[in-house]
Short mmCIF file of C-alpha atoms in Angstrom, two decimals:
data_model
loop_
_atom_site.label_atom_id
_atom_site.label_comp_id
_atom_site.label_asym_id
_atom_site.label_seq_id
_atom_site.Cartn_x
_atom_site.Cartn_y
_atom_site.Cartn_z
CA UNK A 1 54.39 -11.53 67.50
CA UNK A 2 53.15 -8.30 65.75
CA UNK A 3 50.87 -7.65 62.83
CA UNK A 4 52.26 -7.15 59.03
CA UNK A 5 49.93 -4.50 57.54
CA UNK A 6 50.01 -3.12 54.03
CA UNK A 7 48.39 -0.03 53.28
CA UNK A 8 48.09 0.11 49.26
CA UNK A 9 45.51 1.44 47.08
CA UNK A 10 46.36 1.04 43.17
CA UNK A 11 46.02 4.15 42.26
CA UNK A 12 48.96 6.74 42.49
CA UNK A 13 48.78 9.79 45.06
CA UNK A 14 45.67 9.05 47.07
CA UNK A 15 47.80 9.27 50.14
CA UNK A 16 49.03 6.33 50.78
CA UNK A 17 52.69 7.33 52.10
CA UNK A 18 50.82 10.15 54.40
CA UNK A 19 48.54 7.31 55.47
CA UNK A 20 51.34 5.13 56.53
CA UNK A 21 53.24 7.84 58.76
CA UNK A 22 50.56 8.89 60.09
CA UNK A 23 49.29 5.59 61.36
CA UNK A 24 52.66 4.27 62.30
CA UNK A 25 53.06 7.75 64.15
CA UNK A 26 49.80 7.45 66.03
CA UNK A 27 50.38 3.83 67.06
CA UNK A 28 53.52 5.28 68.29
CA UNK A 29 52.01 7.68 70.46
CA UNK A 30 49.98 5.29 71.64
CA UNK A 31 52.69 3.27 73.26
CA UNK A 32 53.19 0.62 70.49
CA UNK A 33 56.36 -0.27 68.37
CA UNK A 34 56.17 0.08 64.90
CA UNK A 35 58.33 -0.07 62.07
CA UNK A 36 57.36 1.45 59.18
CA UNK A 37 58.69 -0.03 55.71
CA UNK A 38 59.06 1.48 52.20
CA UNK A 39 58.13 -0.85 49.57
CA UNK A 40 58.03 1.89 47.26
CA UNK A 41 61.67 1.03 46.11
CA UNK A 42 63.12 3.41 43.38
CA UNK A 43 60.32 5.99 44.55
CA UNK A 44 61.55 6.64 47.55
CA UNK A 45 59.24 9.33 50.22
CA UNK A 46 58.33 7.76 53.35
CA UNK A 47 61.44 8.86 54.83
CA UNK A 48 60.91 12.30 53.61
CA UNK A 49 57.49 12.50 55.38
CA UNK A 50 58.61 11.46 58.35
CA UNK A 51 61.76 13.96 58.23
CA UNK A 52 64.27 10.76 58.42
CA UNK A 53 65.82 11.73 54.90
CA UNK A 54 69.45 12.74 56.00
CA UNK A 55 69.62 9.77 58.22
CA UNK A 56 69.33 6.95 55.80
CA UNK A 57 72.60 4.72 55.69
CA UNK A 58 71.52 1.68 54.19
CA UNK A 59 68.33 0.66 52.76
CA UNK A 60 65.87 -2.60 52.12
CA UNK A 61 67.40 -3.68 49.11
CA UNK A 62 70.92 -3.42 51.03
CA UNK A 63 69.22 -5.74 53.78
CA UNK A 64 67.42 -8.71 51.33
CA UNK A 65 70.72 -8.52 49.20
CA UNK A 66 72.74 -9.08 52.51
CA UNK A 67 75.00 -6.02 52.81
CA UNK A 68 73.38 -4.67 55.83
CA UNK A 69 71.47 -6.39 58.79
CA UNK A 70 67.97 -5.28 59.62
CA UNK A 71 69.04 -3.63 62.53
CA UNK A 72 71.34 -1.41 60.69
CA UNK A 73 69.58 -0.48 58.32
CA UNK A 74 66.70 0.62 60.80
CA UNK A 75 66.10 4.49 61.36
CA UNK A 76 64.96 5.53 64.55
CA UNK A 77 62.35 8.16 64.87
CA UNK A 78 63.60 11.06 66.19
CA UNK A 79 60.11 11.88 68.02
CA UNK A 80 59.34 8.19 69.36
CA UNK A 81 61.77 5.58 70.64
CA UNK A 82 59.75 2.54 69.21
CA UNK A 83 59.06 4.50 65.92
CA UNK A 84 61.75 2.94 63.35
CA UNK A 85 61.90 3.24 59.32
CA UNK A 86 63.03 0.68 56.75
CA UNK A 87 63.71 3.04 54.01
CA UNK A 88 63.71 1.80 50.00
CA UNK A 89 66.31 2.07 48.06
CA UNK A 90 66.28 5.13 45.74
CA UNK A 91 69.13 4.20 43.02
CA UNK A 92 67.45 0.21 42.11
CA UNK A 93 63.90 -0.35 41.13
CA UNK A 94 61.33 -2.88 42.11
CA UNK A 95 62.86 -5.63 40.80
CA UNK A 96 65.50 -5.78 43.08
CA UNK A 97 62.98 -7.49 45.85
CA UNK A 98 61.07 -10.71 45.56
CA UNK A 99 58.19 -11.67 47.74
CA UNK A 100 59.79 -14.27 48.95
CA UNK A 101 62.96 -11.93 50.06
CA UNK A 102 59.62 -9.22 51.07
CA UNK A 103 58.08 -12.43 53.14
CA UNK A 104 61.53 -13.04 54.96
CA UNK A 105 61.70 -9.52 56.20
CA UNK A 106 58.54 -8.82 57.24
CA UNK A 107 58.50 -12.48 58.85
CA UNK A 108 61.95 -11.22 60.92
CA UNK A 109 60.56 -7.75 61.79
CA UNK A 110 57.41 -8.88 63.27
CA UNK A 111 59.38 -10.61 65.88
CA UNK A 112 60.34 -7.35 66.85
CA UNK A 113 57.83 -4.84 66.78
CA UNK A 114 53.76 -4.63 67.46
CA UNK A 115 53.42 -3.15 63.59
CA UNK A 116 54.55 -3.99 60.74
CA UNK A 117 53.39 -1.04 57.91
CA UNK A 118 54.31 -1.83 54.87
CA UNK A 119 53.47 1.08 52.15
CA UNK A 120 52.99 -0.04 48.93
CA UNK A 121 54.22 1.63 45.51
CA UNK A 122 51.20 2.20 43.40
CA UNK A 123 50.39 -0.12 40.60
CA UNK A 124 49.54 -3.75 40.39
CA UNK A 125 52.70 -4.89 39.03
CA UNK A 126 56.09 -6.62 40.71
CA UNK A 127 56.34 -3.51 43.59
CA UNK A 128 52.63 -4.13 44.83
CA UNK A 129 53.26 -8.13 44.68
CA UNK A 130 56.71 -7.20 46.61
CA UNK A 131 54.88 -5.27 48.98
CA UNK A 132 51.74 -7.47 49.85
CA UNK A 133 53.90 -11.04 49.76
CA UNK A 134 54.83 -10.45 53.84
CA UNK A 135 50.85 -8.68 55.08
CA UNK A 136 49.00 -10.79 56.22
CA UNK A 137 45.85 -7.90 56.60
CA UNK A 138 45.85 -4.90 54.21
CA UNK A 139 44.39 -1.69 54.16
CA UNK A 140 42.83 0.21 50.73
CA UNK A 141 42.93 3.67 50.48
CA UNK A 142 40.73 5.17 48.12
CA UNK A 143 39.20 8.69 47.30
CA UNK A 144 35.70 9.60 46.71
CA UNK A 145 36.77 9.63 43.15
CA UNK A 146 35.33 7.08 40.45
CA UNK A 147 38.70 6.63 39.41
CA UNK A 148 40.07 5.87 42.46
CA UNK A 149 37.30 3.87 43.99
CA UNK A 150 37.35 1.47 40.22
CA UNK A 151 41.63 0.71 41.25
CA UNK A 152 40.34 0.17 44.91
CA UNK A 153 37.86 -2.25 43.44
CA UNK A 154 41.05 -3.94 41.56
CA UNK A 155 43.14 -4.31 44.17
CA UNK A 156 40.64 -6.04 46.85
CA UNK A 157 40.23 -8.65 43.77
CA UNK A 158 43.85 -8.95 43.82
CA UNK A 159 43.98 -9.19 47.59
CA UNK A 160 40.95 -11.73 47.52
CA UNK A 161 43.01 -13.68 44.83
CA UNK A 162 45.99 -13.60 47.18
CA UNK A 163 43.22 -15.69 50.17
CA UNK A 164 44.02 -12.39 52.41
CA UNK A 165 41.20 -11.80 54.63
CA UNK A 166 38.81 -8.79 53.08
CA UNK A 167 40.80 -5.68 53.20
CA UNK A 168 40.08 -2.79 55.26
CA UNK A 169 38.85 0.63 53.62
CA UNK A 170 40.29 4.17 54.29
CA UNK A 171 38.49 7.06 52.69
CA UNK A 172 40.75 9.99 52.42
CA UNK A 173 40.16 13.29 51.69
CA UNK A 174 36.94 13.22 52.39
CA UNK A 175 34.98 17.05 51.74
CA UNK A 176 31.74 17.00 52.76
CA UNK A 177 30.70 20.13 52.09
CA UNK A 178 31.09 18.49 48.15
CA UNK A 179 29.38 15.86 49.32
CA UNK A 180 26.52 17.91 51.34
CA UNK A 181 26.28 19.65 47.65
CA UNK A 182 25.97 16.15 45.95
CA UNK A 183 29.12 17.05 44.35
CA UNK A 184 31.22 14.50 45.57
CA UNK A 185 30.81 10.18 46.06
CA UNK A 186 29.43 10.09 49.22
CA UNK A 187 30.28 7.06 52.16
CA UNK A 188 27.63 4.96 50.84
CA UNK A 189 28.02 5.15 47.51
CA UNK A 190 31.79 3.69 47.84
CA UNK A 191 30.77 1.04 50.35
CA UNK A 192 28.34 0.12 47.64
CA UNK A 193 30.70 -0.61 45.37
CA UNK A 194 33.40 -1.80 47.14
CA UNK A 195 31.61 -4.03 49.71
CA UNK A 196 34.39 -4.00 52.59
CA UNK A 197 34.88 -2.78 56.29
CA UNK A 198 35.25 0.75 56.36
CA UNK A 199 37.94 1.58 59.41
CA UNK A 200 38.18 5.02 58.92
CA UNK A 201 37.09 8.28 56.79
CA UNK A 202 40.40 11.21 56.12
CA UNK A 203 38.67 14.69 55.92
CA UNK A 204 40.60 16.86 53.34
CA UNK A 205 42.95 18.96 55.80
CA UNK A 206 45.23 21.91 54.93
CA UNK A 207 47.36 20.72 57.50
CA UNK A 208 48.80 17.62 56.03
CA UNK A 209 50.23 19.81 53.25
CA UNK A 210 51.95 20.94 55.92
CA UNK A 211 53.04 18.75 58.01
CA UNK A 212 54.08 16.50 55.09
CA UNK A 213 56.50 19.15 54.05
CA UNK A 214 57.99 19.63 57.38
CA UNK A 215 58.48 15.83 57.83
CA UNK A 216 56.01 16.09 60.85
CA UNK A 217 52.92 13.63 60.64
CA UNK A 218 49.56 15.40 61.13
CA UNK A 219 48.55 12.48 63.86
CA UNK A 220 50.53 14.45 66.06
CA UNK A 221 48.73 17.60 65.52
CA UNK A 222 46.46 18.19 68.19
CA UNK A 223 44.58 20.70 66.23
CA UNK A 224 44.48 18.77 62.90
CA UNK A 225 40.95 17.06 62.09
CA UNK A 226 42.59 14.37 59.61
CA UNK A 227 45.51 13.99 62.51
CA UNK A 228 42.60 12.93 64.77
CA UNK A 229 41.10 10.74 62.05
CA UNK A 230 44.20 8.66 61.81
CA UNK A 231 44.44 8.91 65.79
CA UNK A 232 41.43 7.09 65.38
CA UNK A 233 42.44 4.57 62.75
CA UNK A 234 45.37 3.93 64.92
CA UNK A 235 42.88 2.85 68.16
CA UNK A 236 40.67 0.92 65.83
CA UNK A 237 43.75 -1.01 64.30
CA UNK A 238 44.25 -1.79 68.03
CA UNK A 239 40.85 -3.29 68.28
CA UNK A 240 39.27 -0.52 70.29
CA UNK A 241 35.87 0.19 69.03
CA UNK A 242 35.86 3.96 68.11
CA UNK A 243 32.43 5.14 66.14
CA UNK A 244 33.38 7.20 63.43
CA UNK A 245 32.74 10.74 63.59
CA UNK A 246 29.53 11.64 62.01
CA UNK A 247 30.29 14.85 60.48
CA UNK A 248 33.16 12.34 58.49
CA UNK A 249 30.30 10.17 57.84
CA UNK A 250 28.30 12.64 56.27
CA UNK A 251 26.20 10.46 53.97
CA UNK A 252 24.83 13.54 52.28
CA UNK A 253 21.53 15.18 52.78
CA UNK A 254 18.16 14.27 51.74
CA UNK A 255 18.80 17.46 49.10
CA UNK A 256 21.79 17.00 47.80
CA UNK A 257 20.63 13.25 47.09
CA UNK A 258 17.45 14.38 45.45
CA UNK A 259 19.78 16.79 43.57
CA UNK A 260 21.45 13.86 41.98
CA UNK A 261 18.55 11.80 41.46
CA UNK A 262 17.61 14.74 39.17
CA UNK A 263 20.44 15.35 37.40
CA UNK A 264 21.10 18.57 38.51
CA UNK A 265 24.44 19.72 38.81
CA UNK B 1 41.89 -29.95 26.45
CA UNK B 2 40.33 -31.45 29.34
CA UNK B 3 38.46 -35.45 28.84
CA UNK B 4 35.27 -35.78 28.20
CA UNK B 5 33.12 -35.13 31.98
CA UNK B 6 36.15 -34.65 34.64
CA UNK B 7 36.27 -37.24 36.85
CA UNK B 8 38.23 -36.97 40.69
CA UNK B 9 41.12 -38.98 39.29
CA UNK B 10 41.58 -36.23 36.90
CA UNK B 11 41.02 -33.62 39.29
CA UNK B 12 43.63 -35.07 41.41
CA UNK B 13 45.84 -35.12 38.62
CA UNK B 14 45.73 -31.70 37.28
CA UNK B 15 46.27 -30.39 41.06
CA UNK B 16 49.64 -32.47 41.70
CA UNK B 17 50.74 -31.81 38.01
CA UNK B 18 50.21 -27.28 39.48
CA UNK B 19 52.13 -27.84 42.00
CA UNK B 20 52.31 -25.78 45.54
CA UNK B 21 49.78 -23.40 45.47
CA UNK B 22 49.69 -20.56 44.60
CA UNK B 23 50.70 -21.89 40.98
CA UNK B 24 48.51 -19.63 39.29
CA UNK B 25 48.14 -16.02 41.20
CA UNK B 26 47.14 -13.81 39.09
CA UNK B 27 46.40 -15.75 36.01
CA UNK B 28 43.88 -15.84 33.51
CA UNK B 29 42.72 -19.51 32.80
CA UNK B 30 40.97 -21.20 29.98
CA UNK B 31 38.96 -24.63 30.07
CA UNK B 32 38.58 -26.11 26.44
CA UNK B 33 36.83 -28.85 27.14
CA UNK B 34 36.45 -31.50 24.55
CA UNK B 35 32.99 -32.76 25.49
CA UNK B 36 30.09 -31.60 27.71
CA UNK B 37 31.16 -29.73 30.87
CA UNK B 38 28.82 -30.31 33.48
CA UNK B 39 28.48 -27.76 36.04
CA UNK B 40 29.50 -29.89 39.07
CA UNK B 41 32.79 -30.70 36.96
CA UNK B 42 33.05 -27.06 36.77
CA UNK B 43 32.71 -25.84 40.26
CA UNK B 44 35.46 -28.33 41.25
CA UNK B 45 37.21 -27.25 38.42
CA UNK B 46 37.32 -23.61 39.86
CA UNK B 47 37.45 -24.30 43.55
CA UNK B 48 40.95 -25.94 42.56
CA UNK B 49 41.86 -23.04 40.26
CA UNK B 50 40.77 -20.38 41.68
CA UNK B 51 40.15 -21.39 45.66
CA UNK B 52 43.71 -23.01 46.11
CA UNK B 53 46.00 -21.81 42.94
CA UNK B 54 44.52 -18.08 43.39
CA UNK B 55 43.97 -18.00 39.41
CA UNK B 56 41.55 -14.22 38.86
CA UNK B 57 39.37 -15.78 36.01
CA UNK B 58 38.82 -19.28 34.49
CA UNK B 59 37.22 -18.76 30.66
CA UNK B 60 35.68 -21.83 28.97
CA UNK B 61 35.29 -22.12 25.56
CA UNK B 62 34.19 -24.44 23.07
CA UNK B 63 37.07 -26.95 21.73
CA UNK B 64 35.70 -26.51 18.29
CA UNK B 65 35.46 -22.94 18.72
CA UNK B 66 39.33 -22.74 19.61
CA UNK B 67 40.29 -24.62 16.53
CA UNK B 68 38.32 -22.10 14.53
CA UNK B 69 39.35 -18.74 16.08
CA UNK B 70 42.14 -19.16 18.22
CA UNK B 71 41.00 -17.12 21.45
CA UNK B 72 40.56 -13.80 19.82
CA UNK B 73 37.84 -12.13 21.22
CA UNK B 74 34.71 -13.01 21.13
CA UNK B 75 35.19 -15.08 17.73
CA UNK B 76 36.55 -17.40 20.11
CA UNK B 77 32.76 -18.38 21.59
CA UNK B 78 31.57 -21.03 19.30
CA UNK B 79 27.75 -20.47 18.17
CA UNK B 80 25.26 -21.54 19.71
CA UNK B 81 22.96 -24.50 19.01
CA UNK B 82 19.98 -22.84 17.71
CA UNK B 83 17.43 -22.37 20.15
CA UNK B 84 15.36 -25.34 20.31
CA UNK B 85 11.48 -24.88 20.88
CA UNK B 86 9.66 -26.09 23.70
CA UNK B 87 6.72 -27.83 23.57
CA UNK B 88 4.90 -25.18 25.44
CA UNK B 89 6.77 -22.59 22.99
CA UNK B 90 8.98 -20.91 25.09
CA UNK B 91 12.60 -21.00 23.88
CA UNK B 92 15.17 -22.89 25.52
CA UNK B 93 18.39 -21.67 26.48
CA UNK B 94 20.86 -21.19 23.74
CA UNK B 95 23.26 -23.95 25.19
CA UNK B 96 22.66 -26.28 27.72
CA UNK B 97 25.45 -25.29 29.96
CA UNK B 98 25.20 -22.36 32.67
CA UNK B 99 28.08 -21.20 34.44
CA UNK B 100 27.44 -19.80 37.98
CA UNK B 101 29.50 -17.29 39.67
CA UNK B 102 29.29 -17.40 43.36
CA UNK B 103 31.24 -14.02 43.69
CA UNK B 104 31.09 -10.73 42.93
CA UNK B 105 33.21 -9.64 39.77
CA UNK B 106 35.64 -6.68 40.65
CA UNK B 107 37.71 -4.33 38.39
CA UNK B 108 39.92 -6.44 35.75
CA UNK B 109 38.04 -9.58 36.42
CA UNK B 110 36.75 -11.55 33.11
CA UNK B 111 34.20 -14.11 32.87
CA UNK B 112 33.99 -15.65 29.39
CA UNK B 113 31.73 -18.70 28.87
CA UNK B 114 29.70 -20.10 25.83
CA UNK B 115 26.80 -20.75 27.63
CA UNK B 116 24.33 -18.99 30.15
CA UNK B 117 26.34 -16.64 32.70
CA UNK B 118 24.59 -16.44 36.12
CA UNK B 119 26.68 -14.33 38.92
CA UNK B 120 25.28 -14.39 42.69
CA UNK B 121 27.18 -11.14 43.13
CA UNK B 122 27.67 -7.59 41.94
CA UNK B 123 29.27 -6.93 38.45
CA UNK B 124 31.74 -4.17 39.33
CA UNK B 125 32.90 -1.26 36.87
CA UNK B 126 35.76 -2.48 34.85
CA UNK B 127 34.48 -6.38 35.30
CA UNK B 128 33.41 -7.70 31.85
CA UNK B 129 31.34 -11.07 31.57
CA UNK B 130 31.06 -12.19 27.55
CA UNK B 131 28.52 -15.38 27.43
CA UNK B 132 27.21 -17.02 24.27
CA UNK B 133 23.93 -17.49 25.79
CA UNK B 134 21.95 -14.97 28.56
CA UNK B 135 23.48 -13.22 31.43
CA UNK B 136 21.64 -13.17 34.70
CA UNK B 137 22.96 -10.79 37.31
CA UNK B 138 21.87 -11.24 40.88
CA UNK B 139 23.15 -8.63 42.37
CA UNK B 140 23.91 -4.73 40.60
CA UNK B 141 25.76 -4.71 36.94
CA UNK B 142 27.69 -1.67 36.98
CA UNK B 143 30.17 -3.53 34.19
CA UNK B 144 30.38 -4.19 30.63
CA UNK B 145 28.22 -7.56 29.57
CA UNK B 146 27.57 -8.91 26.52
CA UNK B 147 25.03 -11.75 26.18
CA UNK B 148 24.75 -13.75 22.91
CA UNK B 149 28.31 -13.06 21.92
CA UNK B 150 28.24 -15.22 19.37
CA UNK B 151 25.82 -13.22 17.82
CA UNK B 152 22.38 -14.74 19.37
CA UNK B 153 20.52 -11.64 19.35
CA UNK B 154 17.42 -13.37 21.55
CA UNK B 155 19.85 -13.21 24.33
CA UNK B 156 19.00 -11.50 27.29
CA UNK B 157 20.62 -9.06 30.06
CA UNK B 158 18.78 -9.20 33.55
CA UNK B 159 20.12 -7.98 37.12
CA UNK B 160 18.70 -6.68 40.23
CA UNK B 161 20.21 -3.40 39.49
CA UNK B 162 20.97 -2.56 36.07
CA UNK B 163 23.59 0.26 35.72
CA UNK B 164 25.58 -0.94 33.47
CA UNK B 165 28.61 0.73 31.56
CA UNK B 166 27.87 -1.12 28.42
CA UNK B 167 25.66 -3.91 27.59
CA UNK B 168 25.95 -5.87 24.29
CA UNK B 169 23.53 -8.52 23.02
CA UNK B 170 24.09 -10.03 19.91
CA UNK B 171 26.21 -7.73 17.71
CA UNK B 172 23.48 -4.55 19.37
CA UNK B 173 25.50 -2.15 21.83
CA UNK B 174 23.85 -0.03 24.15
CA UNK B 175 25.36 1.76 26.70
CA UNK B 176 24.19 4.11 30.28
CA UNK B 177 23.40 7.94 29.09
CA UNK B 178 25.91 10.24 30.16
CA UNK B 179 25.89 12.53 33.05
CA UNK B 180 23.27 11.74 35.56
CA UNK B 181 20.42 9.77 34.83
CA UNK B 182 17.68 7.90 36.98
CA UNK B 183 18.42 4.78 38.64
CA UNK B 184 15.04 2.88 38.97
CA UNK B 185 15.52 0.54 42.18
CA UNK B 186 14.11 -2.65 40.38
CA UNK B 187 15.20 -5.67 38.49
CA UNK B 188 15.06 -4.89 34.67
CA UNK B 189 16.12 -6.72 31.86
CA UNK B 190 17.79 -5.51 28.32
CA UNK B 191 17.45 -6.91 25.30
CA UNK B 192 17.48 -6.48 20.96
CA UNK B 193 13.71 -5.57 19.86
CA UNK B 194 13.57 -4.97 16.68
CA UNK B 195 17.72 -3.80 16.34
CA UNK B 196 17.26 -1.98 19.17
CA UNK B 197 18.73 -2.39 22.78
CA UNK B 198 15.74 -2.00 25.10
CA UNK B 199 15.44 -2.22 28.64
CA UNK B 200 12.49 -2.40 30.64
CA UNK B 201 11.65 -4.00 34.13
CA UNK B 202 11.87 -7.36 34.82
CA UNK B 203 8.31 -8.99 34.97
CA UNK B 204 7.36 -12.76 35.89
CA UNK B 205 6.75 -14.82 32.71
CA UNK B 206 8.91 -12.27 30.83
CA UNK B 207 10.10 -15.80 29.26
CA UNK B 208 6.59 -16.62 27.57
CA UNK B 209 6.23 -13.15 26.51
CA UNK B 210 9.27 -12.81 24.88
CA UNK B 211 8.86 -16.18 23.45
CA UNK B 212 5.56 -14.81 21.55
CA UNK B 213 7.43 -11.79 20.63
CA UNK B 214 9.72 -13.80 18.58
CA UNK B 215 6.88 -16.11 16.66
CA UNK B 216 4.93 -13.02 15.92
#
C-alpha cells in the first residue's frame, strides 16, 4: 500500500508543479512507482513539465465521472516504466471533482503504486479541498518571501484543521548569496514562523527554467544543484536520513544578521 | 444560545445533533452563551468543535451583546463590567472569564472573546485575536491584537516576543515602524498611557504599578 502525498503551498507559482515532477521523477529513478496526479483541473501543466502533453487521451475528471478507467487514463513516462501521470482536465474547472470522488481515486491508486503525488492548484478554495481530501501527509512549499511564507502559514492551519499530521516544509528557490547579504528570509527565520519539519531547501537554479521548458525534470540533471536537492527530497521521502547541504542551509552570516539588526539595507 | 453552564448531557447532545465529523471543516463558530461560561465548559466545548468537527475558530460573545449589535465587528463584544477594585488596589480583570488557547494562531485564524485572551502559542502574521479584556501572548505576536475591544482602554498587550503588525487597546492603534527596526529579545507589554500606545518591557508587579498609575 503506497503513500498519498500532496505537495501544495497556497500561494500561486512558488513551484509547486516543478516540485511535483521533480520528486515523482527522482523517486522514479530511484526504483519506486509513482503516479503523479494533477489536481490543478482547468489549469492544466504537470503534463507539460513532464513533456506528456501530446499523449493525454482522457483525463481525471473523465475517470471520477466514469468515462474512462484509471488505467486508461494513465500516461506512462516515456523516461521511467513506473513513472505514470493522471492528467486534469483542461476544458472543466474545479468543480467538477469532489473530495469524496478525489478520496476514491487516490484510495484506488495507492493500491498500485509506492507514490501517490498529488499537486495541488493554488488557493484555499474547492481545488485545494479536492486535492488534499485523498493525502494523507502533505508537503508546503514556500519561498523565502513574506508573502509566501504568511499563505504557507495558512495552509498548515488548514492542514492542522483537516487532523493531517504536521506538514512537511520545502523551501524553494533558495539564494543565498541574498541571504549571505541579509537580503533575503533566511532558513531560520521561516522555521520561526512556520514551526514545521523542514525536508528539504530548492536553491534558485537556471536550469529548471530549462528543463521545465523542455518537459525534462531537473532531478535528472546530473549537473543541476536544485536537481540534486529534490534527489535528496526524494531519499528523505523514503525515510533515508540525508543532512541537508549546508551551503542550502546557509543561515546567514554573523554580518549580514547584524546588518539587519541595524536596519541597514 | 447555549444553557446556562454546559453540562455532558448537553455536550453529548450538540455532538450527535453535528453529525459525522468533520461537520464543521473550515468553519468559523460562535458560542453565545446565555449565562456564565466557565472555562472547563469551554475547553470541552472546543475539543468537540474544533478537535473532532475540524471547525478553524470558535468566537464567544456575550448573549446580550448579540442582541445589541448583531456580530458586526467588534460592536459585537459586549462591555465590560467595570473594573472592580481590589482590596489591595490592584484592578481586577475586566471580566471574569479567560479564554486559553492551547495553540498557536496561524494566518486566517480568529480568536474573538469578551473576556481575557491567553494563547500558549505564537500569534502568526495574518492571525487576529479581538478580546474585551487583556491579551496575554506566551509565545511571539507577530499578528494583529486588540485588547479592550470594547473600548477598556486599561487593557493590556503582553507576549514573550512582541512584533506585532498592529496592536489596538481600547479605541488607541499602534502599529510596528516600517522597514527594519530592533527586535528586543524580551517579554514587553503595550498599553494606552495617557492616549498613547506605549510599550515597554515586561517587569514583575507591572500589575501594582499600573494599578497606581491609574489612581494617580
Amino acid at each position: 500500500m503506497g503513500e498519498v502525498i500532496v505537495i501544495t503551498s497556497g500561494k500561486g507559482g512558488v513551484g509547486k508543479t516543478t516540485t511535483s515532477a521533480n520528486l515523482g521523477a527522482a523517486l522514479a529513478a530511484q526504483g519506486r512507482s509513482v503516479v503523479l496526479v494533477d489536481a490543478d483541473i482547468g489549469l492544466r501543466n504537470l503534463d507539460v513539465v513532464m513533456g506528456l502533453e501530446n499523449r493525454i487521451v482522457y483525463d481525471l475528471v473523465d475517470v471520477v465521472e466514469g468515462y474512462a478507467r484509471v488505467r486508461q487514463a494513465l500516461i506512462r513516462d516515456k523516461r521511467f516504466e513506473n513513472l505514470c501521470l493522471l492528467p486534469a482536465a483542461q476544458t472543466k474547472d474545479k468543480t467538477a471533482v469532489s473530495p469524496d470522488q478525489m478520496r476514491a481515486l487516490c484510495h484506488e491508486l495507492r493500491e498500485e503504486f509506492d507514490f501517490v503525488l498529488v499537486d495541488s492548484p493554488a488557493g484555499i478554495e474547492q481545488g485545494f479541498r479536492n486535492a488534499i481530501a485523498g493525502a494523507e501527509q502533505a508537503l508546503v512549499v514556500a519561498t523565502p518571501e513574506v508573502s509566501s511564507v504568511r499563505d504557507a502559514d495558512r495552509i498548515i492551519g488548514l492542514l492542522e484543521a483537516e487532523r493531517m499530521p504536521p506538514p512537511r516544509l520545502i523551501i524553494n528557490r533558495m539564494r543565498a548569496s541574498m541571504v549571505r547579504r541579509g537580503d533575503m528570509m533566511d532558513i531560520s527565520d521561516i522555521i520561526d514562523i512556520l514551526a514545521i519539519e523542514l525536508i528539504g531547501v530548492v536553491p534558485e537554479d537556471e536550469a529548471i527554467v530549462v528543463s521545465t521548458n523542455r518537459g525534462e525534470p531537473a532531478a535528472l540533471l546530473p549537473s543541476s544543484r536544485a536537481g540534486a536537492a529534490y534527489r535528496d527530497i526524494a531519499r528523505r521521502l523514503r525515510g533515508e536520513s540525508v543532512p541537508i547541504a549546508a551551503s542550502a542551509a546557509q543561515e546567514g552570516s554573523l554580518f549580514g544578521r547584524l546588518r539587519r539588526l541595524l536596519g541597514a539595507r | 444560545m447555549l444553557p446556562d453552564g454546559v453540562g455532558a448531557d448537553a455536550l453529548a447532545e450538540l455532538g450527535r445533533r453535528l453529525g459525522t465529523p468533520p461537520a464543521l471543516a473550515g468553519a468559523t463558530v460562535t458560542l453565545v452563551p446565555a449565562g456564565a461560561l466557565r472555562v472547563n465548559d469551554l475547553g470541552a466545548l472546543e475539543n468537540l468543535l474544533i478537535g473532532r468537527h475540524s471547525a478553524v475558530c470558535v468566537e464567544v460573545v456575550r448573549a446580550a451583546a448579540v442582541d445589541a449589535g448583531a456580530g458586526r465587528g467588534t460592536g459585537a463584544l459586549a462591555a465590560p463590567e467595570a473594573r472592580a477594585r481590589q482590596g489591595d488596589g490592584r484592578a481586577a480583570p475586566a471580566t471574569g472569564d479567560s479564554l486559553l488557547v492551547r495553540r498557536t494562531l496561524r494566518s486566517g485564524q480568529r480568536i474573538r472573546f469578551a473576556g481575557n485572551v491567553v494563547v500558549l502559542g505564537d500569534v502568526n502574521p495574518g492571525a487576529e485575536i479581538v478580546a474585551g479584556g487583556d491579551i496575554v501572548v506566551m509565545g511571539t505576536l507577530r499578528g494583529v491584537a486588540h485588547a479592550g475591544a470594547a473600548g477598556d482602554a486599561d487593557a493590556i498587550v503582553a507576549a514573550f516576543r512582541l512584533q506585532p503588525t498592529q496592536i489596538r487597546v481600547g479605541g488607541v492603534i499602534g502599529r510596528s515602524p516600517d522597514g527594519a527596526y530592533e527586535r528586543p529579545e524580551i517579554p514587553e507589554i503595550a498599553r494606552v498611557r495617557e492616549g498613547v500606545l506605549v510599550v515597554e518591557r515586561l517587569q514583575p508587579g507591572f500589575g501594582e504599578i499600573a494599578a497606581g498609575d491609574r489612581q494617580a
